[in-house]
Each structure stands twice: as C-alpha cells, then as structure tokens.
Amino acid sequence: MAAVCDDTSDCAICLSEFTRPCRTVCSHTFCRECIVRALQTTGGYGNCPVCRQFVGLVSVVDEAVGEALVPSHPRSALHGSVWVQQTVGSASYHFPDEAAYISYESKECDQWPALDNGTRPPRRKYFVNAKLDEETRTFVGTIDWSPTSWQGAVRWEYMMRFSPDLSTIWSGQVRVFREDGVLSRTDEFGHALKYINAELLEVLTPRVQRAVVPVPFQDVRARRPGESFLRFLIRYAENSL
C-alpha cells in the first residue's frame, strides 16, 4: 500500500486540531499523545489508525524537532537482519549473507505441534527459491515441507515487503498450500502476522509499555467543554501516570 500524505489539520484519532503533530512512516499525522497512546497499548508498534500499515514508535517523527519519538540506531540493510513477532527463535525470520531461514530454535517451539510424520520441525528451516531485493525492500521465498507436511500444509509461499525505515514487515502475505496443491489460506503481514526488526526489542520493550489508566466514573465530570471524549481520556491518563 502506498503512503498517502495528510491534507487535514485534524487528528484522525481525537478528531481535534493537532497538538504537537507527529508523522508516521506511512505519512499520516497525529497528535503526539494520540499516536503514542495508540501504539503503547500494543508494545510500541501496531497498525496506523488511518491506512492500517504496520508501524512503530521508532518510525514516528515529532515534526517540531524532526526526531523519532523513540530514538534507535539506524537500520540500513536487510542482509543480516532478523525479524520477530515476540522472541528470536520462535518462527523468526533470518536474512544472513548466506541462505535465509525461519528459526525454531527457541525452547517454546518444543511445545508446538510436530510435523505430520511425527518428527519435530528443524531448528532452522531454509527458504528455497529465495530472493531478497534491497532496492524494493522485498523478499520472496518458499518453505517446502515435502515429503511430509505441517498441519496439512506442504508448502508456504512468502512475499514480504519491509517498511522504508526497516522497522517492520508492513505488507505481504504467506500463501499456504495443501498436498493436493489447493490454496488453503492466506495470512497477511501487518495484520495476522506482525513482525518487527529484532533490533527494536531492546529499544521498545523497556521504554514504551505502560498500562492504560482506567477512568473512574466520577472523574468523567472533569471533561472540559467542547473536549472530545478521547482527548479527555488521553489527558486524564497522562496526568495519572
């Protein structure tokens, strides 16, 4: 999905005029408090409220100072990168200078279902027909489970597209095929599959995860005249932390 620039002076989250506007990597602008609150609840990364691209706080820029909300060192290359949902080794994607692979090296993978022939998945499952294009930030490749299958799937065909700042896999899909060649399902990156650059784990985890503050009913009366309810919730939460 192509980035679309904003042409409005109102935040799409609180529906009020921007307060300290911040722009996402997909070129949408929100109030600083609004986008921080929206992404904090999912660990510092999630879907853009406008276009649903998968973004993170590390790629949200405060327009007043021209800096990212969560500083991190630049990520400049796909080769050598690792991409995770939660932890390295739990179906994480690895793109070394040699062959790309999916890692099942984490101990939690020992609790996952066995292959359909009863054996355990390999610690590293290598892609075949793999191609990583740095210029277009795109990867294509296939995971071939034959002569066995995994939960009925014999082949997974991947297409991943990485965000411009290499912080997330923000689009693409995995097409899952049965042994008879029939497509059984398609999983979308940025929606069912949410992967971030593993370099961000050390940046995001300790700095942006905070609980959402509940608002007692009696405190709702502190809402200011003309203030949207979402704007009130954000102000209340910020004052309570």
PDB file of C-alpha atoms in Angstrom:
ATOM      1  CA  MET A   1       0.000   0.000   0.000  1.00  0.00           C
ATOM      2  CA  ALA A   2       1.412   3.369  -0.973  1.00  0.00           C
ATOM      3  CA  ALA A   3       1.841   6.089   1.606  1.00  0.00           C
ATOM      4  CA  VAL A   4      -0.703   8.889   1.395  1.00  0.00           C
ATOM      5  CA  CYS A   5       0.062  12.296   2.848  1.00  0.00           C
ATOM      6  CA  ASP A   6      -2.403  14.104   5.076  1.00  0.00           C
ATOM      7  CA  ASP A   7      -4.133  17.259   3.915  1.00  0.00           C
ATOM      8  CA  THR A   8      -6.108  17.944   7.076  1.00  0.00           C
ATOM      9  CA  SER A   9      -5.430  19.909  10.243  1.00  0.00           C
ATOM     10  CA  ASP A  10      -7.381  17.482  12.432  1.00  0.00           C
ATOM     11  CA  CYS A  11      -6.031  14.376  14.133  1.00  0.00           C
ATOM     12  CA  ALA A  12      -7.767  11.218  12.918  1.00  0.00           C
ATOM     13  CA  ILE A  13      -7.724   9.765  16.441  1.00  0.00           C
ATOM     14  CA  CYS A  14      -9.123  12.551  18.637  1.00  0.00           C
ATOM     15  CA  LEU A  15     -10.806  14.469  15.770  1.00  0.00           C
ATOM     16  CA  SER A  16      -9.396  17.744  17.111  1.00  0.00           C
ATOM     17  CA  GLU A  17      -6.721  20.102  15.816  1.00  0.00           C
ATOM     18  CA  PHE A  18      -3.215  18.720  16.059  1.00  0.00           C
ATOM     19  CA  THR A  19      -1.361  19.139  19.327  1.00  0.00           C
ATOM     20  CA  ARG A  20       2.368  18.658  18.713  1.00  0.00           C
ATOM     21  CA  PRO A  21       1.890  16.822  15.395  1.00  0.00           C
ATOM     22  CA  CYS A  22       3.846  13.651  14.700  1.00  0.00           C
ATOM     23  CA  ARG A  23       4.106  11.859  11.368  1.00  0.00           C
ATOM     24  CA  THR A  24       4.278   8.105  10.801  1.00  0.00           C
ATOM     25  CA  VAL A  25       6.458   6.388   8.222  1.00  0.00           C
ATOM     26  CA  CYS A  26       3.305   5.952   6.102  1.00  0.00           C
ATOM     27  CA  SER A  27       2.928   9.772   6.047  1.00  0.00           C
ATOM     28  CA  HIS A  28      -0.060  10.199   8.360  1.00  0.00           C
ATOM     29  CA  THR A  29      -0.074  12.844  11.078  1.00  0.00           C
ATOM     30  CA  PHE A  30      -1.498  12.598  14.595  1.00  0.00           C
ATOM     31  CA  CYS A  31      -1.202  14.407  17.897  1.00  0.00           C
ATOM     32  CA  ARG A  32       1.840  13.195  19.791  1.00  0.00           C
ATOM     33  CA  GLU A  33      -0.240  11.985  22.734  1.00  0.00           C
ATOM     34  CA  CYS A  34      -2.745  10.241  20.474  1.00  0.00           C
ATOM     35  CA  ILE A  35      -0.299   8.165  18.440  1.00  0.00           C
ATOM     36  CA  VAL A  36       1.854   7.360  21.472  1.00  0.00           C
ATOM     37  CA  ARG A  37      -1.178   6.128  23.380  1.00  0.00           C
ATOM     38  CA  ALA A  38      -2.418   4.129  20.385  1.00  0.00           C
ATOM     39  CA  LEU A  39       0.885   2.311  19.893  1.00  0.00           C
ATOM     40  CA  GLN A  40       1.845   1.929  23.553  1.00  0.00           C
ATOM     41  CA  THR A  41      -1.066  -0.418  24.169  1.00  0.00           C
ATOM     42  CA  THR A  42       0.460  -2.916  21.720  1.00  0.00           C
ATOM     43  CA  GLY A  43       4.058  -2.669  22.901  1.00  0.00           C
ATOM     44  CA  GLY A  44       5.202   0.274  20.788  1.00  0.00           C
ATOM     45  CA  TYR A  45       4.118  -0.941  17.376  1.00  0.00           C
ATOM     46  CA  GLY A  46       0.793  -1.599  15.674  1.00  0.00           C
ATOM     47  CA  ASN A  47      -1.405  -0.583  12.757  1.00  0.00           C
ATOM     48  CA  CYS A  48      -1.659   3.025  11.611  1.00  0.00           C
ATOM     49  CA  PRO A  49      -5.146   4.276  12.582  1.00  0.00           C
ATOM     50  CA  VAL A  50      -5.656   5.649   9.054  1.00  0.00           C
ATOM     51  CA  CYS A  51      -4.188   3.223   6.498  1.00  0.00           C
ATOM     52  CA  ARG A  52      -3.580   0.177   8.762  1.00  0.00           C
ATOM     53  CA  GLN A  53       0.072  -0.103   7.759  1.00  0.00           C
ATOM     54  CA  PHE A  54       2.158  -1.797  10.442  1.00  0.00           C
ATOM     55  CA  VAL A  55       4.257   0.918  12.123  1.00  0.00           C
ATOM     56  CA  GLY A  56       6.232   1.506  15.307  1.00  0.00           C
ATOM     57  CA  LEU A  57       7.065   4.427  17.571  1.00  0.00           C
ATOM     58  CA  VAL A  58      10.656   4.236  16.344  1.00  0.00           C
ATOM     59  CA  SER A  59       9.405   5.434  12.949  1.00  0.00           C
ATOM     60  CA  VAL A  60       7.069   8.179  14.237  1.00  0.00           C
ATOM     61  CA  VAL A  61       8.709  11.593  13.897  1.00  0.00           C
ATOM     62  CA  ASP A  62       7.911  14.633  16.030  1.00  0.00           C
ATOM     63  CA  GLU A  63       7.567  17.319  13.354  1.00  0.00           C
ATOM     64  CA  ALA A  64       8.565  20.119  15.740  1.00  0.00           C
ATOM     65  CA  VAL A  65      12.061  18.714  16.266  1.00  0.00           C
ATOM     66  CA  GLY A  66      12.403  16.317  13.331  1.00  0.00           C
ATOM     67  CA  GLU A  67      13.334  13.359  15.530  1.00  0.00           C
ATOM     68  CA  ALA A  68      11.803   9.948  16.177  1.00  0.00           C
ATOM     69  CA  LEU A  69       9.771   9.571  19.365  1.00  0.00           C
ATOM     70  CA  VAL A  70      11.853   6.563  20.377  1.00  0.00           C
ATOM     71  CA  PRO A  71      15.483   7.031  19.295  1.00  0.00           C
ATOM     72  CA  SER A  72      17.252   3.984  17.919  1.00  0.00           C
ATOM     73  CA  HIS A  73      20.325   3.411  15.832  1.00  0.00           C
ATOM     74  CA  PRO A  74      19.737   3.422  12.056  1.00  0.00           C
ATOM     75  CA  ARG A  75      18.843   0.212  10.270  1.00  0.00           C
ATOM     76  CA  SER A  76      20.327   0.383   6.800  1.00  0.00           C
ATOM     77  CA  ALA A  77      20.323  -3.120   5.318  1.00  0.00           C
ATOM     78  CA  LEU A  78      18.092  -6.158   5.057  1.00  0.00           C
ATOM     79  CA  HIS A  79      21.037  -8.521   4.740  1.00  0.00           C
ATOM     80  CA  GLY A  80      21.986  -9.620   8.231  1.00  0.00           C
ATOM     81  CA  SER A  81      18.634  -8.616   9.735  1.00  0.00           C
ATOM     82  CA  VAL A  82      16.357 -10.705  11.987  1.00  0.00           C
ATOM     83  CA  TRP A  83      12.571 -10.269  12.243  1.00  0.00           C
ATOM     84  CA  VAL A  84      10.452 -11.383  15.176  1.00  0.00           C
ATOM     85  CA  GLN A  85       6.908 -11.477  16.497  1.00  0.00           C
ATOM     86  CA  GLN A  86       7.925 -11.789  20.148  1.00  0.00           C
ATOM     87  CA  THR A  87      11.292 -13.501  20.555  1.00  0.00           C
ATOM     88  CA  VAL A  88      14.182 -14.638  18.397  1.00  0.00           C
ATOM     89  CA  GLY A  89      13.884 -18.332  17.614  1.00  0.00           C
ATOM     90  CA  SER A  90      10.084 -18.509  17.696  1.00  0.00           C
ATOM     91  CA  ALA A  91       9.376 -18.568  13.959  1.00  0.00           C
ATOM     92  CA  SER A  92      11.724 -15.609  13.493  1.00  0.00           C
ATOM     93  CA  TYR A  93      12.977 -14.733  10.006  1.00  0.00           C
ATOM     94  CA  HIS A  94      16.725 -14.536   9.454  1.00  0.00           C
ATOM     95  CA  PHE A  95      18.448 -12.997   6.439  1.00  0.00           C
ATOM     96  CA  PRO A  96      22.183 -13.671   6.773  1.00  0.00           C
ATOM     97  CA  ASP A  97      24.531 -13.219   3.837  1.00  0.00           C
ATOM     98  CA  GLU A  98      24.024 -16.917   3.172  1.00  0.00           C
ATOM     99  CA  ALA A  99      20.646 -18.673   2.863  1.00  0.00           C
ATOM    100  CA  ALA A 100      17.565 -17.139   4.534  1.00  0.00           C
ATOM    101  CA  TYR A 101      15.713 -19.294   7.047  1.00  0.00           C
ATOM    102  CA  ILE A 102      12.991 -19.482   9.694  1.00  0.00           C
ATOM    103  CA  SER A 103      14.281 -20.229  13.181  1.00  0.00           C
ATOM    104  CA  TYR A 104      12.502 -22.622  15.546  1.00  0.00           C
ATOM    105  CA  GLU A 105      15.427 -22.647  17.987  1.00  0.00           C
ATOM    106  CA  SER A 106      13.532 -21.235  20.970  1.00  0.00           C
ATOM    107  CA  LYS A 107      12.554 -23.699  23.698  1.00  0.00           C
ATOM    108  CA  GLU A 108       8.920 -22.661  23.390  1.00  0.00           C
ATOM    109  CA  CYS A 109       8.876 -24.216  19.909  1.00  0.00           C
ATOM    110  CA  ASP A 110       9.295 -27.613  21.598  1.00  0.00           C
ATOM    111  CA  GLN A 111       5.662 -27.256  22.681  1.00  0.00           C
ATOM    112  CA  TRP A 112       4.432 -26.665  19.141  1.00  0.00           C
ATOM    113  CA  PRO A 113       2.784 -29.448  17.107  1.00  0.00           C
ATOM    114  CA  ALA A 114       5.029 -31.977  15.393  1.00  0.00           C
ATOM    115  CA  LEU A 115       5.210 -32.360  11.641  1.00  0.00           C
ATOM    116  CA  ASP A 116       2.580 -34.666  10.196  1.00  0.00           C
ATOM    117  CA  ASN A 117       5.084 -37.552  10.050  1.00  0.00           C
ATOM    118  CA  GLY A 118       5.646 -37.242  13.812  1.00  0.00           C
ATOM    119  CA  THR A 119       9.083 -35.605  13.714  1.00  0.00           C
ATOM    120  CA  ARG A 120       9.965 -32.223  15.195  1.00  0.00           C
ATOM    121  CA  PRO A 121      10.371 -29.195  12.916  1.00  0.00           C
ATOM    122  CA  PRO A 122      14.040 -28.495  12.195  1.00  0.00           C
ATOM    123  CA  ARG A 123      15.727 -25.828  14.284  1.00  0.00           C
ATOM    124  CA  ARG A 124      16.342 -23.921  11.077  1.00  0.00           C
ATOM    125  CA  LYS A 125      14.077 -24.278   8.068  1.00  0.00           C
ATOM    126  CA  TYR A 126      15.652 -22.763   4.974  1.00  0.00           C
ATOM    127  CA  PHE A 127      13.762 -20.974   2.229  1.00  0.00           C
ATOM    128  CA  VAL A 128      14.005 -22.243  -1.337  1.00  0.00           C
ATOM    129  CA  ASN A 129      13.764 -20.053  -4.449  1.00  0.00           C
ATOM    130  CA  ALA A 130      14.539 -17.118  -2.174  1.00  0.00           C
ATOM    131  CA  LYS A 131      15.223 -13.589  -3.395  1.00  0.00           C
ATOM    132  CA  LEU A 132      15.889 -10.548  -1.216  1.00  0.00           C
ATOM    133  CA  ASP A 133      15.735  -7.233  -3.080  1.00  0.00           C
ATOM    134  CA  GLU A 134      17.294  -4.378  -1.096  1.00  0.00           C
ATOM    135  CA  GLU A 135      16.126  -1.721  -3.565  1.00  0.00           C
ATOM    136  CA  THR A 136      12.426  -2.561  -3.334  1.00  0.00           C
ATOM    137  CA  ARG A 137      12.702  -3.888   0.254  1.00  0.00           C
ATOM    138  CA  THR A 138      11.004  -7.100  -0.849  1.00  0.00           C
ATOM    139  CA  PHE A 139      11.602 -10.767  -0.094  1.00  0.00           C
ATOM    140  CA  VAL A 140      10.065 -13.760  -1.842  1.00  0.00           C
ATOM    141  CA  GLY A 141      10.695 -17.385  -0.991  1.00  0.00           C
ATOM    142  CA  THR A 142       9.112 -20.751  -0.311  1.00  0.00           C
ATOM    143  CA  ILE A 143       9.131 -23.094   2.665  1.00  0.00           C
ATOM    144  CA  ASP A 144       8.756 -26.643   1.345  1.00  0.00           C
ATOM    145  CA  TRP A 145       7.751 -29.273   3.921  1.00  0.00           C
ATOM    146  CA  SER A 146       7.616 -32.187   1.461  1.00  0.00           C
ATOM    147  CA  PRO A 147       7.763 -35.160   1.590  1.00  0.00           C
ATOM    148  CA  THR A 148       5.816 -34.531   4.796  1.00  0.00           C
ATOM    149  CA  SER A 149       3.559 -31.617   5.772  1.00  0.00           C
ATOM    150  CA  TRP A 150       2.805 -29.493   8.809  1.00  0.00           C
ATOM    151  CA  GLN A 151      -0.801 -29.409   9.956  1.00  0.00           C
ATOM    152  CA  GLY A 152      -1.840 -30.356   6.438  1.00  0.00           C
ATOM    153  CA  ALA A 153       0.295 -27.732   4.699  1.00  0.00           C
ATOM    154  CA  VAL A 154       3.024 -28.910   2.348  1.00  0.00           C
ATOM    155  CA  ARG A 155       4.180 -25.518   1.060  1.00  0.00           C
ATOM    156  CA  TRP A 156       4.257 -21.898   2.281  1.00  0.00           C
ATOM    157  CA  GLU A 157       4.862 -19.213  -0.340  1.00  0.00           C
ATOM    158  CA  TYR A 158       6.122 -15.907   1.066  1.00  0.00           C
ATOM    159  CA  MET A 159       6.129 -12.336  -0.133  1.00  0.00           C
ATOM    160  CA  MET A 160       7.308  -9.762   2.411  1.00  0.00           C
ATOM    161  CA  ARG A 161       7.616  -6.016   1.968  1.00  0.00           C
ATOM    162  CA  PHE A 162       9.587  -4.101   4.578  1.00  0.00           C
ATOM    163  CA  SER A 163       8.880  -0.556   5.762  1.00  0.00           C
ATOM    164  CA  PRO A 164      11.129   2.225   4.396  1.00  0.00           C
ATOM    165  CA  ASP A 165      12.925   2.562   7.741  1.00  0.00           C
ATOM    166  CA  LEU A 166      13.302  -1.239   8.058  1.00  0.00           C
ATOM    167  CA  SER A 167      11.440  -1.337  11.355  1.00  0.00           C
ATOM    168  CA  THR A 168       8.543  -3.634  10.379  1.00  0.00           C
ATOM    169  CA  ILE A 169       7.326  -6.076   7.771  1.00  0.00           C
ATOM    170  CA  TRP A 170       4.411  -3.894   6.832  1.00  0.00           C
ATOM    171  CA  SER A 171       2.809  -5.790   3.954  1.00  0.00           C
ATOM    172  CA  GLY A 172       2.876  -9.042   2.026  1.00  0.00           C
ATOM    173  CA  GLN A 173       1.440 -12.473   2.643  1.00  0.00           C
ATOM    174  CA  VAL A 174       2.046 -16.156   3.210  1.00  0.00           C
ATOM    175  CA  ARG A 175       0.054 -18.455   0.942  1.00  0.00           C
ATOM    176  CA  VAL A 176      -0.434 -21.899   2.471  1.00  0.00           C
ATOM    177  CA  PHE A 177      -0.941 -24.876   0.137  1.00  0.00           C
ATOM    178  CA  ARG A 178      -2.153 -28.401   0.843  1.00  0.00           C
ATOM    179  CA  GLU A 179      -0.563 -31.525  -0.618  1.00  0.00           C
ATOM    180  CA  ASP A 180      -3.111 -31.567  -3.450  1.00  0.00           C
ATOM    181  CA  GLY A 181      -1.961 -28.097  -4.494  1.00  0.00           C
ATOM    182  CA  VAL A 182      -5.069 -26.308  -3.246  1.00  0.00           C
ATOM    183  CA  LEU A 183      -4.562 -22.946  -1.541  1.00  0.00           C
ATOM    184  CA  SER A 184      -5.920 -23.431   1.983  1.00  0.00           C
ATOM    185  CA  ARG A 185      -5.426 -19.909   3.367  1.00  0.00           C
ATOM    186  CA  THR A 186      -3.553 -16.632   3.031  1.00  0.00           C
ATOM    187  CA  ASP A 187      -2.074 -14.830   6.053  1.00  0.00           C
ATOM    188  CA  GLU A 188      -1.323 -11.118   5.694  1.00  0.00           C
ATOM    189  CA  PHE A 189       1.743  -9.382   7.118  1.00  0.00           C
ATOM    190  CA  GLY A 190       0.886  -6.356   9.212  1.00  0.00           C
ATOM    191  CA  HIS A 191      -2.402  -7.950  10.254  1.00  0.00           C
ATOM    192  CA  ALA A 192      -2.391 -11.661  11.154  1.00  0.00           C
ATOM    193  CA  LEU A 193       1.422 -11.664  11.034  1.00  0.00           C
ATOM    194  CA  LYS A 194       3.080  -8.767  12.866  1.00  0.00           C
ATOM    195  CA  TYR A 195       6.866  -8.786  12.673  1.00  0.00           C
ATOM    196  CA  ILE A 196       9.370  -6.143  13.757  1.00  0.00           C
ATOM    197  CA  ASN A 197      13.110  -5.792  13.348  1.00  0.00           C
ATOM    198  CA  ALA A 198      14.726  -7.683  16.237  1.00  0.00           C
ATOM    199  CA  GLU A 199      16.999  -4.693  16.868  1.00  0.00           C
ATOM    200  CA  LEU A 200      13.956  -2.859  18.199  1.00  0.00           C
ATOM    201  CA  LEU A 201      13.273  -5.294  21.040  1.00  0.00           C
ATOM    202  CA  GLU A 202      15.866  -3.653  23.271  1.00  0.00           C
ATOM    203  CA  VAL A 203      14.537  -0.208  22.356  1.00  0.00           C
ATOM    204  CA  LEU A 204      10.794  -0.733  22.633  1.00  0.00           C
ATOM    205  CA  THR A 205      10.252  -3.155  25.482  1.00  0.00           C
ATOM    206  CA  PRO A 206      11.575  -1.091  28.420  1.00  0.00           C
ATOM    207  CA  ARG A 207      10.591   2.332  27.123  1.00  0.00           C
ATOM    208  CA  VAL A 208       7.068   2.318  25.747  1.00  0.00           C
ATOM    209  CA  GLN A 209       4.980  -0.328  27.504  1.00  0.00           C
ATOM    210  CA  ARG A 210       2.725   1.355  30.063  1.00  0.00           C
ATOM    211  CA  ALA A 211      -0.675   0.337  31.373  1.00  0.00           C
ATOM    212  CA  VAL A 212      -3.771   2.167  30.215  1.00  0.00           C
ATOM    213  CA  VAL A 213      -5.186   4.069  33.179  1.00  0.00           C
ATOM    214  CA  PRO A 214      -8.864   3.332  33.958  1.00  0.00           C
ATOM    215  CA  VAL A 215     -11.109   6.360  34.470  1.00  0.00           C
ATOM    216  CA  PRO A 216     -13.462   6.258  37.488  1.00  0.00           C
ATOM    217  CA  PHE A 217     -16.974   7.284  36.523  1.00  0.00           C
ATOM    218  CA  GLN A 218     -16.985  10.329  38.805  1.00  0.00           C
ATOM    219  CA  ASP A 219     -13.845  11.693  37.129  1.00  0.00           C
ATOM    220  CA  VAL A 220     -15.543  11.876  33.742  1.00  0.00           C
ATOM    221  CA  ARG A 221     -17.137  15.090  35.013  1.00  0.00           C
ATOM    222  CA  ALA A 222     -13.693  16.703  34.693  1.00  0.00           C
ATOM    223  CA  ARG A 223     -14.078  16.662  30.914  1.00  0.00           C
ATOM    224  CA  ARG A 224     -13.664  20.187  29.544  1.00  0.00           C
ATOM    225  CA  PRO A 225     -16.378  21.937  27.480  1.00  0.00           C
ATOM    226  CA  GLY A 226     -16.014  21.012  23.813  1.00  0.00           C
ATOM    227  CA  GLU A 227     -13.327  18.416  24.554  1.00  0.00           C
ATOM    228  CA  SER A 228     -13.696  15.131  22.683  1.00  0.00           C
ATOM    229  CA  PHE A 229     -14.010  12.115  24.941  1.00  0.00           C
ATOM    230  CA  LEU A 230     -10.880  10.507  23.509  1.00  0.00           C
ATOM    231  CA  ARG A 231      -8.910  13.703  24.078  1.00  0.00           C
ATOM    232  CA  PHE A 232     -10.174  13.700  27.685  1.00  0.00           C
ATOM    233  CA  LEU A 233      -9.059  10.076  28.161  1.00  0.00           C
ATOM    234  CA  ILE A 234      -5.587  10.877  26.870  1.00  0.00           C
ATOM    235  CA  ARG A 235      -5.259  13.954  29.104  1.00  0.00           C
ATOM    236  CA  TYR A 236      -6.529  12.020  32.112  1.00  0.00           C
ATOM    237  CA  ALA A 237      -4.108   9.155  31.503  1.00  0.00           C
ATOM    238  CA  GLU A 238      -1.119  11.460  31.060  1.00  0.00           C
ATOM    239  CA  ASN A 239      -1.917  13.273  34.311  1.00  0.00           C
ATOM    240  CA  SER A 240      -2.337   9.965  36.148  1.00  0.00           C
ATOM    241  CA  LEU A 241       0.965   8.351  35.174  1.00  0.00           C
TER     242      LEU A 241
END
